């Protein structure tokens, strides 16, 4: 078994220096930031080394990267970490390539690697991090898989063996188990626990022997008039400096009494606030010609909350474009779910369902979605930024040569220079440090995946009219048997919660979790009515304080509780990414300069082992404790 590791050199965004900004142009001077190999791509290499031990014979591990010449050092480093071969695709004509253009170039590079390094042997696995820490689109791996016609197994964080090796990916409330049976395939890795280190000797050897090959457009055998501008399907129109999704108040508090009253006030204020009711009315559709489409998902006989949010936003966009709204869903003719889509505002629902005994696969579903798009000619197609939604969106966009923007937090319809209505897609990048406005270029179809917790939901209107059509799909593709293990269902961190108590590496021991944190959570139950879950940072997971599916952050869960109480968490960008949509954020930390305070509404500089038992006592003793 051979491996190709996709590795990207990224700017180190842990702490962005104010000097890195060109305030006049509103762009980040990337050259001013130190760079490193995308951390998850190093995890990908660790995974490849582990999985290679399951297959007999010698494997070749090749690293592939695309970027300017200076990235060569990262490839020497990967050689020193155990890659046998390394290729840097570097060509000035490819600067600024979007995900479509990058996937196109990488797919040609991979075909050359198979020929040159693997003697044409197709028993190989492409492995990459699930996303890069700068772009964070998670689009290149599935688009590349689409270009090569191979399946994707995404977000893998563990391996188990059951006759064949099986890959484990943890989702919201279940674990996806995928046996490794089809090759070639592409695997993306999330929080994989093993680590690899470079050896100094190997690093010297790699530099001396110049083991990294440099390839350009000509070496790849592509037409020499190719440029990233010609290939790309999206263009960044404007970049602005970090904007907090919810600006935080950053108020310092100093006593436990004050802390108690803030928890109570924040809880009651948000609970009692009345959300306006919005309904998509039954209107006469002026045109069914260029519909707005949305890819819908359901779990446990109900639409997911993210699906309800994007259907509602797609409805608003359809009204602005005066067009109809079509939902595409893969459900086994579940009338209840299909009617939920009509009631929410869809004018048409296209239910794709597989023939009996047909294996579900990402290739199969995206092929069906692409065919629907070719037939219906939508102007806008929205997908949930869920693990499956991202993959189907990426594959579909690649096969339709359409523009796709990942993880949007705002969508705006504006008139362009030719007075045509276009959709401006806004998304955070560089770990949330910048926000970018992106438009689609070189493609009529504008596609976007949409982040959870951003758009409000329409209220369903029962009895709304709409058309339901069923489309059977046949399996002409290599499928992968995926099992879902719901045993984690009883024990998962829901996205919406009243209160979440979240702990970090500042907690000294598991004993403190039992003796201090759990009683605190219990005392909050007396007042809120439900026992708050105890979540944590990645370091808290690594220390065994909380389970993996209770990790909050970029590679964990995004949460939107009424109150988020962080205890002994420093507030790294990757952690903060998961609490952007939380209501009130309250933090306890001993360090005045902890970044978490910048992202809190209220904070207290204190040792948790002193303050948390005090506040627990206050809630326990409160005579009016049981409010709910
Ligand atoms: P630390 O950074 O060690 O902070 C501990 C804090 O506790 C300090 O601020 C300290 O002042 C405070 N403290 C110490 N003693 C006390 C006391 N007695 N009382 C009160 N406070 C005290 N991290 C995540 O959380 N989620 C993710 O999803 C995630 N994804 C990642 C993805 C990638 C690709 C990478 C590279 C990293 C990711 N990380 C993630 C890790 C992240 O960068 C940080 O390392 C991590 O969040 C730090 O966890 P922490 O705040 O618990 O620990």
XYZ file of C-alpha atoms and ligand atoms in Angstrom:
681
model
C 0.000 0.000 0.000
C 1.398 3.388 -1.032
C 0.477 6.808 0.335
C 0.333 10.386 -0.882
C 0.305 12.987 1.897
C -1.187 16.327 0.872
C 0.707 18.963 2.811
C 0.149 22.709 2.801
C 2.412 25.390 4.171
C 0.251 27.813 6.158
C 0.869 31.038 8.062
C 1.054 30.556 11.827
C -2.130 32.281 12.936
C -1.886 31.580 16.647
C -1.053 35.207 17.389
C -1.389 37.690 14.526
C 0.861 40.698 15.058
C -0.821 44.079 14.326
C 2.140 44.849 11.998
C 1.021 41.995 9.752
C -1.923 44.111 8.600
C -1.894 46.496 5.656
C -4.653 48.690 7.064
C -4.969 50.810 3.900
C -5.603 47.868 1.604
C -7.346 45.871 4.318
C -5.245 42.762 3.651
C -2.986 40.578 5.717
C 0.706 40.628 4.763
C 1.198 36.870 4.848
C 4.955 37.241 4.376
C 5.117 38.908 7.808
C 3.738 35.825 9.534
C 5.922 32.831 10.330
C 4.869 29.760 8.388
C 4.641 26.077 9.190
C 3.196 22.858 7.818
C -0.559 22.669 8.400
C -0.678 20.789 11.754
C -3.398 18.394 10.618
C -1.286 17.396 7.584
C 1.398 16.201 10.002
C -1.321 14.183 11.732
C -2.131 12.784 8.266
C 1.450 11.532 7.976
C 1.235 9.959 11.464
C -1.991 8.231 10.383
C -0.411 6.962 7.123
C 2.529 5.495 9.034
C 0.184 3.724 11.467
C -2.148 2.370 8.797
C 0.775 1.160 6.628
C 1.539 -1.408 9.349
C -1.788 -3.126 8.553
C -0.586 -3.938 5.008
C 2.278 -6.311 4.218
C 5.239 -5.196 2.088
C 7.097 -1.929 1.818
C 5.044 1.159 1.214
C 6.153 4.358 -0.452
C 5.009 7.539 1.291
C 5.107 10.560 -1.021
C 4.416 14.132 0.123
C 2.776 16.567 -2.285
C 2.490 20.310 -1.818
C 1.643 23.307 -3.965
C 2.941 26.794 -3.263
C 5.802 29.224 -3.761
C 9.454 28.014 -3.871
C 10.023 28.813 -0.203
C 7.689 25.929 0.715
C 10.498 23.542 -0.192
C 11.737 23.657 3.401
C 8.441 22.239 4.619
C 8.922 19.320 2.236
C 12.454 18.700 3.538
C 10.881 18.612 6.973
C 8.286 16.068 5.834
C 11.105 13.950 4.374
C 12.797 14.128 7.771
C 9.531 12.936 9.336
C 9.477 9.831 7.177
C 8.231 10.663 3.656
C 10.212 8.695 1.056
C 9.524 11.071 -1.837
C 8.361 14.687 -1.998
C 7.053 16.970 -4.731
C 6.524 20.719 -4.689
C 4.280 22.041 -7.452
C 5.429 25.611 -7.852
C 4.612 27.931 -10.701
C 4.010 31.700 -10.627
C 1.038 31.230 -12.954
C -0.738 29.311 -10.187
C -0.508 31.980 -7.462
C -3.866 32.735 -5.808
C -5.519 29.505 -7.019
C -8.915 28.812 -5.426
C -9.960 25.340 -4.289
C -11.201 24.309 -7.756
C -7.950 25.349 -9.433
C -5.850 23.736 -6.671
C -7.746 20.446 -6.934
C -7.352 20.457 -10.721
C -3.575 20.909 -10.514
C -3.165 18.430 -7.646
C -5.153 15.772 -9.524
C -2.689 15.979 -12.428
C 0.238 15.871 -10.007
C -1.181 12.728 -8.413
C -1.513 10.966 -11.755
C 2.172 11.705 -12.328
C 3.132 10.465 -8.849
C 1.284 7.180 -9.479
C 3.259 6.682 -12.693
C 6.642 7.912 -11.523
C 6.780 6.721 -7.897
C 4.273 3.859 -7.647
C 4.937 2.248 -11.084
C 1.262 2.700 -11.964
C 0.035 0.657 -8.948
C -3.463 1.846 -7.961
C -3.359 0.372 -4.412
C -2.811 3.719 -2.748
C -4.370 6.101 -0.285
C -4.290 9.884 -0.386
C -4.228 11.298 3.139
C -4.583 14.906 4.234
C -5.670 17.006 7.184
C -9.448 17.574 7.206
C -8.762 21.270 6.536
C -5.920 23.750 6.576
C -5.650 26.213 9.441
C -5.567 29.245 7.098
C -8.324 28.665 4.531
C -10.299 26.195 6.641
C -12.536 25.321 3.690
C -12.130 21.515 3.813
C -12.938 21.612 0.084
C -9.723 20.579 -1.648
C -9.674 16.914 -0.501
C -13.234 16.076 -1.704
C -12.799 18.139 -4.893
C -9.575 16.285 -5.602
C -11.338 12.969 -4.918
C -14.013 14.017 -7.412
C -11.370 14.888 -10.013
C -9.877 11.396 -9.575
C -13.266 9.606 -9.230
C -12.416 8.030 -5.861
C -14.341 7.897 -2.529
C -13.582 10.076 0.502
C -13.525 8.945 4.130
C -13.559 12.160 6.108
C -12.646 13.450 9.599
C -10.934 10.236 10.717
C -9.521 10.294 14.230
C -9.011 6.618 15.010
C -8.418 3.124 13.631
C -9.879 -0.144 14.857
C -9.612 -3.638 13.409
C -12.452 -6.005 12.565
C -11.057 -8.395 9.873
C -10.064 -5.315 7.870
C -8.909 -2.022 9.386
C -11.852 0.294 10.085
C -11.662 4.074 10.314
C -13.532 6.000 13.035
C -14.954 9.496 12.495
C -16.841 11.167 15.340
C -19.827 13.261 14.325
C -22.348 15.210 16.369
C -24.109 12.253 17.941
C -22.662 9.135 16.382
C -19.456 7.552 15.253
C -19.072 6.713 11.561
C -17.213 3.425 11.036
C -15.784 2.864 7.568
C -13.987 -0.375 6.658
C -11.008 0.179 4.388
C -11.993 -1.973 1.439
C -11.805 0.211 -1.672
C -8.599 1.524 -3.143
C -7.605 4.050 -4.185
C -9.386 6.278 -1.691
C -8.853 9.601 0.026
C -8.830 9.912 3.820
C -8.972 13.188 5.743
C -7.714 13.192 9.299
C -8.998 15.279 12.210
C -7.697 14.994 15.759
C -5.570 11.866 15.254
C -3.611 11.295 18.435
C -0.253 9.893 17.178
C 2.631 12.278 16.500
C 5.688 12.229 14.219
C 8.900 14.173 14.724
C 11.576 15.109 12.187
C 15.012 13.587 12.644
C 17.894 16.042 12.267
C 19.971 13.508 10.358
C 17.166 12.806 7.863
C 16.585 16.556 7.433
C 20.269 17.067 6.496
C 20.162 14.066 4.155
C 17.034 15.381 2.435
C 18.621 18.803 1.890
C 21.957 17.383 0.735
C 20.419 14.836 -1.627
C 17.828 17.365 -2.840
C 15.120 14.705 -2.503
C 12.305 17.166 -3.229
C 11.264 17.377 -6.886
C 9.942 20.680 -8.236
C 7.210 20.453 -10.844
C 5.600 23.210 -12.909
C 2.807 23.414 -15.486
C 5.052 22.127 -18.300
C 6.379 19.162 -16.284
C 2.763 18.257 -15.475
C 2.056 18.247 -19.213
C -0.697 20.875 -18.954
C -1.413 23.593 -21.520
C 1.007 26.462 -20.974
C -1.750 29.100 -21.123
C -3.244 27.765 -17.873
C -3.379 30.285 -15.039
C -5.069 30.229 -11.652
C -7.233 33.136 -12.817
C -8.559 31.111 -15.721
C -9.157 28.019 -13.613
C -10.562 29.596 -10.431
C -14.296 29.778 -9.842
C -14.285 32.201 -6.906
C -12.667 35.559 -6.317
C -12.059 37.396 -3.048
C -13.547 40.908 -3.336
C -12.765 42.318 0.069
C -11.017 41.271 3.249
C -11.581 42.906 6.593
C -10.029 42.468 9.979
C -11.537 40.083 12.489
C -15.062 40.890 13.548
C -16.533 39.095 16.504
C -19.763 37.443 15.375
C -21.192 38.606 18.682
C -19.077 41.463 20.086
C -18.179 40.537 23.652
C -18.568 42.971 26.566
C -15.219 42.093 28.276
C -16.371 43.218 31.752
C -14.177 42.266 34.699
C -15.989 41.095 37.829
C -14.445 40.623 41.204
C -16.790 38.827 43.610
C -18.637 35.530 43.664
C -21.911 37.331 44.488
C -21.522 39.406 41.320
C -20.693 36.269 39.324
C -23.832 34.542 40.646
C -26.095 37.439 39.803
C -24.616 37.702 36.260
C -25.251 34.010 35.619
C -28.854 34.405 36.794
C -29.494 37.638 34.897
C -27.967 36.425 31.614
C -29.940 33.209 31.826
C -33.296 34.839 32.462
C -32.767 37.682 29.941
C -32.018 35.370 27.035
C -34.623 32.791 28.036
C -37.348 35.415 28.214
C -36.435 37.266 25.019
C -39.081 36.653 22.354
C -37.834 35.765 18.884
C -39.837 37.295 16.009
C -41.841 34.760 14.014
C -41.007 34.618 10.293
C -42.871 32.459 7.773
C -42.221 31.934 4.055
C -45.608 32.732 2.606
C -47.206 30.766 -0.183
C -46.560 32.991 -3.191
C -47.148 32.573 -6.844
C -43.721 31.753 -8.244
C -42.878 34.120 -11.064
C -40.201 31.855 -12.522
C -39.174 28.221 -12.061
C -36.363 28.733 -14.554
C -33.361 29.421 -12.323
C -34.489 28.095 -8.937
C -32.620 28.517 -5.689
C -31.686 25.025 -4.516
C -30.765 23.671 -1.126
C -29.344 20.295 -0.076
C -31.301 19.064 2.949
C -30.331 16.551 5.629
C -32.398 14.661 8.193
C -31.557 12.586 11.266
C -33.987 10.578 13.392
C -37.094 11.345 11.304
C -36.593 15.100 11.420
C -34.740 17.772 9.438
C -31.490 18.798 11.123
C -31.562 22.259 12.688
C -28.865 23.404 10.224
C -31.084 22.262 7.344
C -33.990 24.298 8.731
C -31.691 27.311 8.936
C -30.384 27.046 5.361
C -33.818 26.307 3.889
C -35.037 29.519 5.580
C -32.103 31.578 4.279
C -32.495 30.037 0.809
C -36.185 31.086 0.978
C -35.171 34.697 1.672
C -32.713 34.596 -1.258
C -35.349 33.051 -3.562
C -37.749 35.883 -2.678
C -35.096 38.488 -3.509
C -34.364 36.768 -6.828
C -38.105 36.237 -7.441
C -37.511 32.550 -8.070
C -38.720 29.260 -6.681
C -37.107 27.227 -3.908
C -36.192 23.579 -4.483
C -34.847 21.205 -1.830
C -32.885 18.085 -2.721
C -32.795 15.374 -0.080
C -31.654 11.776 0.114
C -34.363 10.116 2.207
C -35.982 6.722 1.822
C -39.312 8.260 0.691
C -39.961 9.520 4.217
C -43.150 11.559 3.626
C -42.948 13.190 7.047
C -39.532 14.701 6.318
C -40.505 15.710 2.774
C -43.582 17.541 4.100
C -41.464 19.311 6.715
C -39.519 20.831 3.805
C -42.696 22.028 2.055
C -44.071 23.505 5.294
C -40.828 25.371 5.837
C -41.102 27.126 2.480
C -39.871 24.836 -0.317
C -41.874 24.978 -3.541
C -40.456 21.697 -4.791
C -38.781 18.773 -3.044
C -36.692 16.302 -5.028
C -36.208 13.115 -3.052
C -33.328 11.024 -4.313
C -33.443 7.467 -3.065
C -31.176 4.577 -3.875
C -32.292 1.343 -5.481
C -32.711 -1.507 -2.920
C -29.379 -2.913 -1.684
C -27.540 -0.039 -3.191
C -24.650 1.283 -1.127
C -24.763 4.913 -0.161
C -21.639 6.698 -1.178
C -20.556 10.290 -1.429
C -19.833 9.729 -5.137
C -23.347 8.388 -5.746
C -25.155 11.218 -3.970
C -23.095 14.004 -5.502
C -23.536 12.469 -8.940
C -27.327 12.567 -8.438
C -27.178 16.148 -7.131
C -24.997 17.229 -10.090
C -27.481 15.710 -12.569
C -30.344 17.576 -10.878
C -28.379 20.838 -11.085
C -27.597 20.261 -14.771
C -31.304 19.718 -15.490
C -32.794 22.501 -13.313
C -30.084 25.117 -13.850
C -30.180 26.776 -10.409
C -28.518 30.152 -9.908
C -27.796 29.497 -6.222
C -27.247 26.164 -4.440
C -26.777 26.085 -0.652
C -25.465 23.157 1.374
C -25.150 22.624 5.130
C -21.541 22.872 6.360
C -21.975 19.426 7.955
C -19.474 16.616 7.327
C -21.603 15.101 4.540
C -22.876 18.439 3.222
C -19.330 19.730 2.724
C -18.323 16.625 0.775
C -21.402 16.530 -1.453
C -21.082 20.284 -2.097
C -17.383 20.031 -2.971
C -17.799 17.041 -5.284
C -20.843 18.585 -6.981
C -19.089 21.939 -7.463
C -16.070 20.246 -9.020
C -18.111 18.155 -11.410
C -20.192 21.205 -12.470
C -17.097 23.463 -12.608
C -18.997 25.828 -10.317
C -17.821 28.294 -7.687
C -18.147 27.145 -4.060
C -17.528 29.166 -0.901
C -17.178 27.281 2.365
C -18.700 27.998 5.749
C -20.535 31.232 4.926
C -21.788 33.410 7.749
C -23.634 35.943 5.543
C -25.134 35.870 2.034
C -26.168 39.072 0.311
C -27.859 39.631 -3.063
C -26.477 42.728 -4.807
C -26.446 44.155 -8.336
C -23.097 43.772 -10.139
C -21.565 46.189 -12.692
C -23.841 44.837 -15.422
C -26.884 45.185 -13.152
C -27.150 41.410 -12.755
C -28.137 40.073 -9.341
C -25.261 38.165 -7.743
C -24.689 36.623 -4.319
C -21.862 37.987 -2.151
C -20.674 35.200 0.139
C -19.068 36.231 3.423
C -16.892 33.860 5.414
C -14.315 33.941 8.197
C -10.772 32.786 7.366
C -7.365 32.467 9.026
C -8.895 30.883 12.110
C -11.514 33.639 12.382
C -8.928 36.466 12.290
C -10.259 37.896 9.030
C -13.566 38.024 7.207
C -13.707 37.837 3.407
C -16.371 38.774 0.853
C -16.246 36.321 -2.043
C -18.045 36.248 -5.387
C -18.378 33.515 -7.972
C -16.467 33.947 -11.250
C -16.333 31.907 -14.471
C -19.541 30.083 -13.480
C -23.290 30.846 -13.559
C -24.024 28.608 -10.556
C -23.111 30.150 -7.187
C -22.652 27.545 -4.464
C -22.022 27.923 -0.747
C -21.934 25.803 2.371
C -23.459 27.540 5.375
C -22.299 27.451 8.990
C -24.611 26.338 11.810
C -26.221 28.867 14.113
C -25.978 31.851 11.749
C -29.387 32.141 10.083
C -32.728 32.145 11.869
C -35.317 29.496 11.068
C -38.706 30.094 9.459
C -41.668 28.860 11.393
C -43.248 25.889 9.499
C -46.681 26.612 8.023
C -48.680 23.397 7.950
C -50.755 22.861 4.835
C -48.367 24.871 2.627
C -48.453 23.544 -0.918
C -45.532 22.198 -2.888
C -44.482 19.506 -5.340
C -42.719 16.315 -4.217
C -40.854 14.236 -6.807
C -38.973 10.972 -6.287
C -35.844 10.173 -8.259
C -34.356 6.689 -8.000
C -30.596 6.502 -8.227
C -28.629 3.505 -9.350
C -25.271 2.501 -8.054
C -22.748 2.630 -10.868
C -19.946 3.670 -8.528
C -17.652 2.071 -6.021
C -19.589 2.258 -2.759
C -18.328 1.999 0.772
C -20.333 0.307 3.537
C -20.544 2.907 6.283
C -21.879 1.910 9.702
C -23.174 4.475 12.153
C -22.672 3.674 15.817
C -25.311 5.530 17.799
C -24.165 4.175 21.144
C -22.571 7.596 21.686
C -26.043 9.141 21.248
C -26.851 9.007 24.946
C -23.656 10.803 25.656
C -23.039 13.710 23.331
C -22.822 17.452 23.546
C -25.932 19.020 22.001
C -25.350 22.193 19.977
C -28.079 24.077 21.839
C -27.971 24.044 25.609
C -28.986 26.309 28.429
C -25.611 26.308 30.143
C -22.313 24.613 29.264
C -19.531 24.381 31.836
C -16.295 24.020 29.911
C -12.932 23.144 31.412
C -9.336 23.323 30.248
C -5.808 22.326 31.132
C -5.896 24.811 34.035
C -7.805 22.176 36.045
C -5.195 20.352 38.090
C -6.548 16.820 38.243
C -9.445 14.467 37.540
C -10.111 14.584 41.256
C -10.834 18.318 40.910
C -13.248 17.571 38.078
C -15.156 15.239 40.423
C -14.859 17.328 43.581
C -15.136 20.890 42.237
C -16.489 21.032 38.670
C -19.266 18.421 38.853
C -20.791 19.862 42.069
C -20.707 23.303 40.408
C -22.625 21.944 37.405
C -25.101 20.344 39.795
C -25.615 23.613 41.662
C -26.445 25.295 38.336
C -29.090 22.643 37.735
C -30.900 23.784 40.856
C -31.422 27.125 39.236
C -31.712 26.370 35.506
C -33.633 23.104 35.736
C -31.249 20.997 33.635
C -27.846 19.609 34.473
C -25.300 21.512 32.356
C -22.955 19.235 30.403
C -19.232 19.485 31.158
C -17.362 20.139 27.934
C -13.734 21.058 27.448
C -10.787 22.215 25.407
C -8.653 19.838 23.409
C -6.116 19.738 26.229
C -8.907 18.780 28.650
C -9.708 15.864 26.321
C -6.053 14.890 26.133
C -5.822 14.946 29.934
C -8.867 12.646 30.140
C -11.098 15.220 31.897
C -13.822 15.087 29.218
C -14.651 12.693 26.391
C -13.625 13.388 22.797
C -17.198 14.178 21.679
C -17.382 16.897 24.349
C -14.504 18.884 22.859
C -15.457 22.423 21.866
C -13.674 24.155 19.012
C -12.479 23.970 15.464
C -11.905 20.211 15.519
C -14.591 19.625 18.110
C -18.117 21.016 18.387
C -19.496 24.473 17.697
C -21.933 25.272 20.470
C -24.534 27.979 21.044
C -25.697 27.743 24.674
C -27.408 30.564 26.522
C -24.368 30.745 28.866
C -20.872 29.326 28.298
C -18.723 29.202 31.438
C -15.052 28.534 30.692
C -12.790 27.494 33.571
C -9.011 27.230 33.173
C -9.140 27.623 29.381
C -6.604 29.968 27.735
C -8.787 30.756 24.691
C -6.709 29.599 21.697
C -8.254 30.566 18.325
C -9.149 26.938 17.702
C -11.185 26.851 20.909
C -12.864 30.229 20.376
C -13.967 29.079 16.895
C -16.433 26.775 18.648
C -18.126 29.420 20.841
C -18.776 32.210 18.345
C -22.503 31.646 18.623
C -22.687 31.230 22.391
C -24.966 33.672 24.250
C -23.119 35.049 27.301
C -19.516 33.896 27.753
C -18.133 33.950 31.316
C -14.488 33.009 31.993
C -12.453 32.138 35.055
C -8.674 32.207 34.674
C -5.677 33.160 36.803
C -3.838 34.871 33.948
C -4.854 38.468 33.211
C -3.446 38.207 29.665
C -5.351 35.018 28.748
C -6.879 35.529 25.251
C -10.138 33.988 26.472
C -10.917 37.285 28.258
C -10.963 39.112 24.898
C -13.723 36.730 23.892
C -15.773 36.893 27.086
C -18.663 39.064 28.214
C -17.636 38.716 31.865
C -14.417 37.441 33.364
C -12.953 36.929 36.766
C -9.225 36.663 37.437
C -9.109 33.952 40.052
C -7.987 30.469 40.932
C -10.842 28.085 40.104
C -10.077 25.884 43.107
C -11.025 28.794 45.361
C -13.796 30.551 43.430
C -15.747 27.614 42.005
C -16.505 25.968 45.406
C -17.572 29.409 46.692
C -20.046 30.000 43.885
C -21.295 26.408 44.185
C -22.085 27.078 47.826
C -23.959 30.267 46.928
C -26.203 28.449 44.444
C -26.717 25.499 46.810
C -27.698 27.716 49.704
C -30.019 29.934 47.713
C -33.493 29.478 49.229
C -35.087 30.231 45.857
C -32.778 27.777 44.166
C -35.316 25.742 42.206
C -36.489 28.264 39.604
C -37.331 25.988 36.717
P -3.867 25.926 27.982
O -3.642 26.712 26.755
O -2.720 25.218 28.578
O -4.520 26.909 29.057
C -4.744 26.594 30.396
C -5.249 27.869 31.065
O -5.579 27.583 32.415
C -4.215 28.998 31.095
O -4.750 30.166 30.496
C -3.964 29.216 32.573
O -3.755 30.589 32.909
C -5.246 28.713 33.194
N -5.080 28.275 34.586
C -4.054 27.595 35.120
N -4.287 27.357 36.420
C -5.479 27.892 36.715
C -6.263 27.969 37.905
N -5.837 27.417 39.057
N -7.447 28.613 37.835
C -7.892 29.181 36.692
N -7.183 29.137 35.547
C -5.995 28.488 35.547
N -8.301 23.316 21.083
C -9.580 23.258 21.471
O -9.931 23.581 22.604
N -10.543 22.823 20.564
C -10.251 22.469 19.302
O -11.146 22.073 18.559
C -8.883 22.553 18.885
N -8.545 22.224 17.601
C -7.245 22.380 17.235
C -6.910 22.129 15.896
C -5.606 22.301 15.488
C -5.279 22.054 14.053
C -4.617 22.718 16.419
C -3.207 22.945 15.993
C -4.940 22.970 17.727
C -6.255 22.785 18.169
N -6.612 23.013 19.472
C -7.927 22.963 19.833
C -5.606 23.242 20.539
C -5.451 24.710 20.898
O -4.503 25.300 20.043
C -4.960 24.844 22.355
O -3.772 24.118 22.518
C -5.971 24.371 23.394
O -7.247 24.929 23.153
C -5.485 24.826 24.782
O -6.308 24.246 25.752
P -6.464 24.925 27.167
O -6.915 26.315 27.008
O -7.289 23.996 27.971
O -4.978 24.828 27.751
